[in-house]
Amino acid sequence: MVDNWLRVDEAASRLGFSRSKVYQMINDGLIPSVRVANRIRISAADLEAWVRTLPSVGSRGRVDLPETAPIAVPSVPTKQE
């Protein structure tokens, strides 16, 4: 089966997002992608399936995307005198 693979800028255009937002969402694991050599590609079919999983647009005309997991910051021990 031949799949239609998109570059990040093409996916961003289809989604109406900036390229940097799409890169961020890929890095956060929200948008499925594959890396071929040093290039990121997104399956058009996977992108469409991902979009269908999003909640519908609310009355204010915006979709709240899932938040990324917070990064745990270790506490720094204070110097005991």
XYZ file of C-alpha atoms in Angstrom:
81
model
C 0.000 0.000 0.000
C 1.375 3.393 -0.977
C 0.823 6.060 1.629
C 0.877 9.804 1.129
C 3.656 11.167 3.339
C 3.638 14.823 4.343
C 6.461 17.125 5.327
C 5.999 19.073 8.556
C 5.206 22.283 6.663
C 2.535 20.468 4.623
C 0.947 19.035 7.782
C 1.076 22.478 9.417
C -0.701 23.974 6.424
C -3.433 21.333 6.542
C -3.925 21.860 10.267
C -3.685 25.650 10.185
C -0.807 25.569 12.697
C 2.687 26.988 12.529
C 5.566 24.641 11.702
C 7.027 25.156 15.164
C 3.709 24.146 16.779
C 3.620 20.957 14.697
C 7.235 20.156 15.646
C 6.332 20.710 19.308
C 3.294 18.444 19.026
C 5.385 15.749 17.322
C 8.024 15.965 20.062
C 5.279 15.766 22.698
C 3.948 12.616 21.030
C 0.608 14.164 20.075
C 0.985 13.845 16.292
C 2.155 10.474 14.949
C 5.234 10.715 12.745
C 8.249 8.806 11.492
C 11.820 9.885 11.008
C 13.443 8.961 7.699
C 17.154 9.742 7.876
C 17.106 13.292 9.254
C 13.628 14.163 7.958
C 10.286 13.896 9.711
C 7.327 12.598 7.737
C 3.688 12.364 8.731
C 1.283 9.902 7.159
C -1.662 11.783 5.660
C -3.987 8.943 6.711
C -2.620 8.993 10.285
C -2.959 12.781 10.424
C -6.601 12.595 9.292
C -7.298 9.843 11.844
C -5.650 11.937 14.581
C -7.758 14.977 13.657
C -10.924 12.856 13.944
C -9.985 12.038 17.563
C -9.953 15.726 18.525
C -12.949 17.176 20.354
C -15.344 19.244 18.296
C -14.970 23.007 18.247
C -16.693 24.686 21.175
C -18.960 27.694 21.202
C -15.979 30.056 21.352
C -14.564 28.589 18.159
C -11.484 26.996 19.672
C -10.296 23.506 20.375
C -8.317 22.917 23.531
C -5.491 20.540 22.694
C -4.323 18.091 25.340
C -1.690 19.430 27.681
C 1.722 17.868 27.687
C 2.930 16.116 30.802
C 4.719 18.448 33.184
C 8.455 18.021 33.506
C 9.546 16.953 36.955
C 12.181 19.285 38.323
C 14.255 17.765 41.099
C 14.589 19.814 44.240
C 18.007 21.227 44.971
C 19.200 20.462 48.487
C 20.041 23.521 50.508
C 23.391 23.794 52.202
C 23.080 22.966 55.884
C 25.335 25.016 58.131
